[in-house]
mmCIF file of C-alpha atoms in Angstrom:
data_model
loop_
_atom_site.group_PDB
_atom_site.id
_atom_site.type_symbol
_atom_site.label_atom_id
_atom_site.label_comp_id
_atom_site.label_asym_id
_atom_site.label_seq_id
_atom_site.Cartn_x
_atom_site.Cartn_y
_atom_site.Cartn_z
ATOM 1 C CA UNK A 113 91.905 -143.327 78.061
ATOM 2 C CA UNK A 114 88.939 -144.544 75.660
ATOM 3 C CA UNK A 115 89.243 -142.784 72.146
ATOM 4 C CA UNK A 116 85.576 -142.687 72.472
ATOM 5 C CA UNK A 117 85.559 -141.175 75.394
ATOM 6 C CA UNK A 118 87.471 -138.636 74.030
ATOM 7 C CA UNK A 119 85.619 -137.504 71.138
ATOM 8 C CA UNK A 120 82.788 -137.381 73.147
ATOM 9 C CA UNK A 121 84.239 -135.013 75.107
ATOM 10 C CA UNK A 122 85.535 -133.139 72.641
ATOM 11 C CA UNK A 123 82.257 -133.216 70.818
ATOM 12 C CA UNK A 124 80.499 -132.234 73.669
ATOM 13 C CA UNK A 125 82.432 -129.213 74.342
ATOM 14 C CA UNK A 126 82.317 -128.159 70.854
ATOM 15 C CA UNK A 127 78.116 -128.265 70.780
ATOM 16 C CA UNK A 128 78.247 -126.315 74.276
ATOM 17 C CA UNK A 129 80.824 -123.680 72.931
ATOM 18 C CA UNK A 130 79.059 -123.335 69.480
ATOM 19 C CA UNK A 131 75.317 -123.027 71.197
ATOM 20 C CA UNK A 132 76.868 -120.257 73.718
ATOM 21 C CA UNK A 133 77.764 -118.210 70.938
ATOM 22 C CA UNK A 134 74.909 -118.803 69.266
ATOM 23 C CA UNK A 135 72.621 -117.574 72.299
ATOM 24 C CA UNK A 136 74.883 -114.946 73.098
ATOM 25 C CA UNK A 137 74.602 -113.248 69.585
ATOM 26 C CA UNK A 138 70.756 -113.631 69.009
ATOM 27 C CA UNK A 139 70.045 -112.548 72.203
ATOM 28 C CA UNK A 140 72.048 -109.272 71.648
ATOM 29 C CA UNK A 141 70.249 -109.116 68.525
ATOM 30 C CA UNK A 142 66.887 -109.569 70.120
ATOM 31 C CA UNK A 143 67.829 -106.965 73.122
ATOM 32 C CA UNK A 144 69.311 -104.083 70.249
ATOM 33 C CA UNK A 145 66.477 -104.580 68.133
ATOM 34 C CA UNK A 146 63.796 -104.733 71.321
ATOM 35 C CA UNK A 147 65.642 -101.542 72.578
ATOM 36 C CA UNK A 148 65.083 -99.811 68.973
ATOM 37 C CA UNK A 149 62.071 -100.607 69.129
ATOM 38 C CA UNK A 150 60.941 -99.826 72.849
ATOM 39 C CA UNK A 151 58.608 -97.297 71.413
ATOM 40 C CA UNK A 152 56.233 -99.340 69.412
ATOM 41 C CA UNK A 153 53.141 -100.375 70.539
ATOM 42 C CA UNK A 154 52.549 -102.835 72.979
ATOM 43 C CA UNK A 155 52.372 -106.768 70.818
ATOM 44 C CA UNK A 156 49.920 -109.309 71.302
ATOM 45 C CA UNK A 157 48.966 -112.394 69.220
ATOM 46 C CA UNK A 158 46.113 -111.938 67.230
ATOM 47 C CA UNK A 159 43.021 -113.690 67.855
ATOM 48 C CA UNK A 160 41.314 -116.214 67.360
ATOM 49 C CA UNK A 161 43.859 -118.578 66.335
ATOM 50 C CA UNK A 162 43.448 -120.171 63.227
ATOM 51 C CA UNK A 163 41.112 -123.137 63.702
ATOM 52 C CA UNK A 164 44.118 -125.722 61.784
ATOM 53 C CA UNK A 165 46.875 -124.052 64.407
ATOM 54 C CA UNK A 166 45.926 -126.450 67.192
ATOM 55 C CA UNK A 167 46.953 -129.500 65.011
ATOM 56 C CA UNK A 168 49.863 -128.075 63.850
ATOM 57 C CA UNK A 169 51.140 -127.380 67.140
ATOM 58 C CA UNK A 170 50.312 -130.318 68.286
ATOM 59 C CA UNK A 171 52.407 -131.995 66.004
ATOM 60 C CA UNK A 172 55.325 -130.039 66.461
ATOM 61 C CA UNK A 173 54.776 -130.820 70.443
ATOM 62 C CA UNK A 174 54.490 -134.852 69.148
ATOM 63 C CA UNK A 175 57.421 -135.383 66.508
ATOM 64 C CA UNK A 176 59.414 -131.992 67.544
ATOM 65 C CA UNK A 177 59.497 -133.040 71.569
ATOM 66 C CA UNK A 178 58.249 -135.863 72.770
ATOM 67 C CA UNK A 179 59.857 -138.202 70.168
ATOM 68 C CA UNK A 180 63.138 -136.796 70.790
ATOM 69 C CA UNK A 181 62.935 -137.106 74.354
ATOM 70 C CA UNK A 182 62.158 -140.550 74.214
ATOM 71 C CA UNK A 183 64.716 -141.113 71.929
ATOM 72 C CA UNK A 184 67.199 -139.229 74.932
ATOM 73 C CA UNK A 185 65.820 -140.361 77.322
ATOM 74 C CA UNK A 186 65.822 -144.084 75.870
ATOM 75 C CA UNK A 187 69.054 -144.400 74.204
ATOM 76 C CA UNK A 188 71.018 -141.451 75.524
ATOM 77 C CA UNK A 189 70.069 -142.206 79.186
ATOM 78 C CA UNK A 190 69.133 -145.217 79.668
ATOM 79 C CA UNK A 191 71.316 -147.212 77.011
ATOM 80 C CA UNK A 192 74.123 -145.051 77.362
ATOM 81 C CA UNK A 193 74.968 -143.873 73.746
ATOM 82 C CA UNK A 194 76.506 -140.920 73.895
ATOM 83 C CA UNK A 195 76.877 -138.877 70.784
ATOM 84 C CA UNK A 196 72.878 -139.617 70.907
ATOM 85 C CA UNK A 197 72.446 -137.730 74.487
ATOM 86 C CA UNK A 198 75.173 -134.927 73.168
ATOM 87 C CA UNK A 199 72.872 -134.176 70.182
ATOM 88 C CA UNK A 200 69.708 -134.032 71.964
ATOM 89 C CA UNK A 201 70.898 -132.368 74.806
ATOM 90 C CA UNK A 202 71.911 -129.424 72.709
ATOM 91 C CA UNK A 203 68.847 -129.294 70.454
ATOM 92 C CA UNK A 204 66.527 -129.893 74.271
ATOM 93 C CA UNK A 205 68.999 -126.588 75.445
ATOM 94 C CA UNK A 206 68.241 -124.618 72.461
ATOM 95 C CA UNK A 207 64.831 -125.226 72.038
ATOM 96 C CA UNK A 208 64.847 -124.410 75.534
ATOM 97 C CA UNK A 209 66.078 -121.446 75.220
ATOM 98 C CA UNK A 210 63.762 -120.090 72.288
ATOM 99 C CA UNK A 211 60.590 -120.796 74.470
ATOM 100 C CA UNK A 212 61.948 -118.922 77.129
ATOM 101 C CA UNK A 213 62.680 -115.972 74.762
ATOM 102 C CA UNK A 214 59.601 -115.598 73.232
ATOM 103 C CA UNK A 215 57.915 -115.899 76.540
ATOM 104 C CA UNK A 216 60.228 -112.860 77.574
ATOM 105 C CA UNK A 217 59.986 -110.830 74.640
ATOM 106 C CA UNK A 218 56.161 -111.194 74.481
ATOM 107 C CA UNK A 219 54.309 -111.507 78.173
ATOM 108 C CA UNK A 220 57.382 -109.831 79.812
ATOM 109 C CA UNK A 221 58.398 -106.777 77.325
ATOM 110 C CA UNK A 222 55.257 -107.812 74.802
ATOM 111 C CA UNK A 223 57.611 -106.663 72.297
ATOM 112 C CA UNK A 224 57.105 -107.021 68.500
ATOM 113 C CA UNK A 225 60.522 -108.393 68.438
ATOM 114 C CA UNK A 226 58.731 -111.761 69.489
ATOM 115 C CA UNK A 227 57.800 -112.347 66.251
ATOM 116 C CA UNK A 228 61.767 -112.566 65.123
ATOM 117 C CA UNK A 229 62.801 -114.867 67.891
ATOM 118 C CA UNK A 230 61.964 -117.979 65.708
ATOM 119 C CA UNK A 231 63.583 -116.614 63.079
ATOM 120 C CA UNK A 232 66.510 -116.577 64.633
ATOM 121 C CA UNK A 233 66.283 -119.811 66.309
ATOM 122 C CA UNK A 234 65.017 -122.329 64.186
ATOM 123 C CA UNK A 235 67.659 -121.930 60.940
ATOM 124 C CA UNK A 236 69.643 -122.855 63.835
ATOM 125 C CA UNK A 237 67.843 -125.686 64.644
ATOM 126 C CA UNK A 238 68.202 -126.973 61.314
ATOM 127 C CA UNK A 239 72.048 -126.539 61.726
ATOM 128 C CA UNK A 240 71.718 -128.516 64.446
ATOM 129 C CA UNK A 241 69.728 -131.248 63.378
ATOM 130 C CA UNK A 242 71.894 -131.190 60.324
ATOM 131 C CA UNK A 243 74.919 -131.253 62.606
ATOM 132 C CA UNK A 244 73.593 -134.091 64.628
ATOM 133 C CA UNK A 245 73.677 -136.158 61.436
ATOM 134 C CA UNK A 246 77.438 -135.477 60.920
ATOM 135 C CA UNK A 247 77.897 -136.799 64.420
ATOM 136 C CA UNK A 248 75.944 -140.018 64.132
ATOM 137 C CA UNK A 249 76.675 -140.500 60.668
ATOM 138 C CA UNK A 250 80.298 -143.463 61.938
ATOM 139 C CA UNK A 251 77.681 -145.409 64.112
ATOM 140 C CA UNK A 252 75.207 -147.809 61.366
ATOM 141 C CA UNK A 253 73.510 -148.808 64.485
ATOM 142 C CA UNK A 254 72.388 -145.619 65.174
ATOM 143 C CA UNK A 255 71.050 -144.957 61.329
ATOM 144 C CA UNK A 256 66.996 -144.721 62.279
ATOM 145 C CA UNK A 257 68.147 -142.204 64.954
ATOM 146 C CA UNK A 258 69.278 -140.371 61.525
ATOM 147 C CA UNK A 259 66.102 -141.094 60.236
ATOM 148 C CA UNK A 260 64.807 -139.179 62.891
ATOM 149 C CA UNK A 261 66.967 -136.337 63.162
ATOM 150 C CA UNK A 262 66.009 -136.614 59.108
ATOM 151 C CA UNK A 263 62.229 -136.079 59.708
ATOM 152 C CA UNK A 264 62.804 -133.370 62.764
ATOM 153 C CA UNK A 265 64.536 -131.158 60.175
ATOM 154 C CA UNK A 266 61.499 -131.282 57.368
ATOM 155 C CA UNK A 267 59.812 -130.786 60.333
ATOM 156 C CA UNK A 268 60.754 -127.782 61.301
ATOM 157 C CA UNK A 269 61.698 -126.617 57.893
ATOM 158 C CA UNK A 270 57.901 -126.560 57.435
ATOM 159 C CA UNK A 271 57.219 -124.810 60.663
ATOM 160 C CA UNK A 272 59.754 -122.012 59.490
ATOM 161 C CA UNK A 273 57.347 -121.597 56.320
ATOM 162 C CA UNK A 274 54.362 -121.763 58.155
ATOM 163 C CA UNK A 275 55.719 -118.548 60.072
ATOM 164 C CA UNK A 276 56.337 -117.191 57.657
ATOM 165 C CA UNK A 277 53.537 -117.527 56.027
ATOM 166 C CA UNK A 278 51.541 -116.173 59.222
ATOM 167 C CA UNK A 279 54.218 -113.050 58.758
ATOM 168 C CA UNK A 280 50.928 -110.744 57.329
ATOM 169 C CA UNK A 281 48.603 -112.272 60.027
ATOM 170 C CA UNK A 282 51.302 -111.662 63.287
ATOM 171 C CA UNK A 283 51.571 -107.682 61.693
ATOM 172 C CA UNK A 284 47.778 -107.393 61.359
ATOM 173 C CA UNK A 285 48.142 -106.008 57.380
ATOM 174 C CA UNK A 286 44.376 -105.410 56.264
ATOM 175 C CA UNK A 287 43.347 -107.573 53.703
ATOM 176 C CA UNK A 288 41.139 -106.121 50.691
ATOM 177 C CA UNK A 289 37.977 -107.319 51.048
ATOM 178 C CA UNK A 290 36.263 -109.421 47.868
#
């Protein structure tokens, strides 16, 4: 058998084993901390959005998703590298899986716990996308794919700011006037 093969494999098995126990314990975190919190009010995202939150989002939906999934879709599919569809794949799941939490802890529950679910997820991410590096790191023909993974994690590094930045906003604290 291919020794390729096989640490793909292996590789594979590892992301799906490590992201299953990473969903499984933030989303017994989420449902104990949504559960002692069942009492507080309904939450709902202030309003208006700030006027700069459209091009921020934007370009997280640009260079957080749609270059990736190229970059899957071209290479990982299409051209067959592995360890570049294994890495995707798991960040694609994961991300995934944070959308459809917040969508559940917010329009289903509207739970304040909403505002942790990105806290949760995207240090994560940055695991990931630091992980992803480790994997590519043997193949030099794969090294802009790096570059990439490279600019995804100051990406989201400054997303995780920006929330919490927006931490006084998402609460609703009053702000003294003058």
């Amino acid at each position: 058998m291919d020794h390729n093969y096989i640490t793909s494999v292996n590789t594979s098995l590892y992301l799906i084993l490590e992201n299953l126990g990473f969903f499984i314990i933030a989303t017994g975190f989420t449902a104990i901390v949504g559960w002692a919190w069942r009492k507080a009010k309904p939450f709902t995202i202030p309003e208006p959005l700030p006027g700069w939150f459209k091009i921020w989002f934007g370009t997280v939906q640009v260079i957080g998703v749609l270059v990736p999934l190229v970059v899957m879709l071209l290479w990982g599919v299409w051209w067959n590298y592995s360890t570049v569809l294994t890495v995707l794949a798991s960040y694609f799941l994961m991300l995934g899986l944070q959308i459809i939490s917040e969508i559940i802890t917010l329009k289903q529950f509207q739970s304040v716990v909403w505002v942790m679910v990105p806290y949760l997820y995207l240090p994560y991410r940055l695991w990931q996308l630091y992980e992803g590096l480790t994997i590519l790191n043997s193949d030099s023909e794969l090294m802009w794919i790096r570059t990439l993974l490279i600019v995804e994690i100051v990406l989201w590094t400054g997303n995780y700011l920006l929330d919490l930045a927006q931490l006084p906003r998402l609460f609703r604290w009053e702000v003294k006037e003058g």
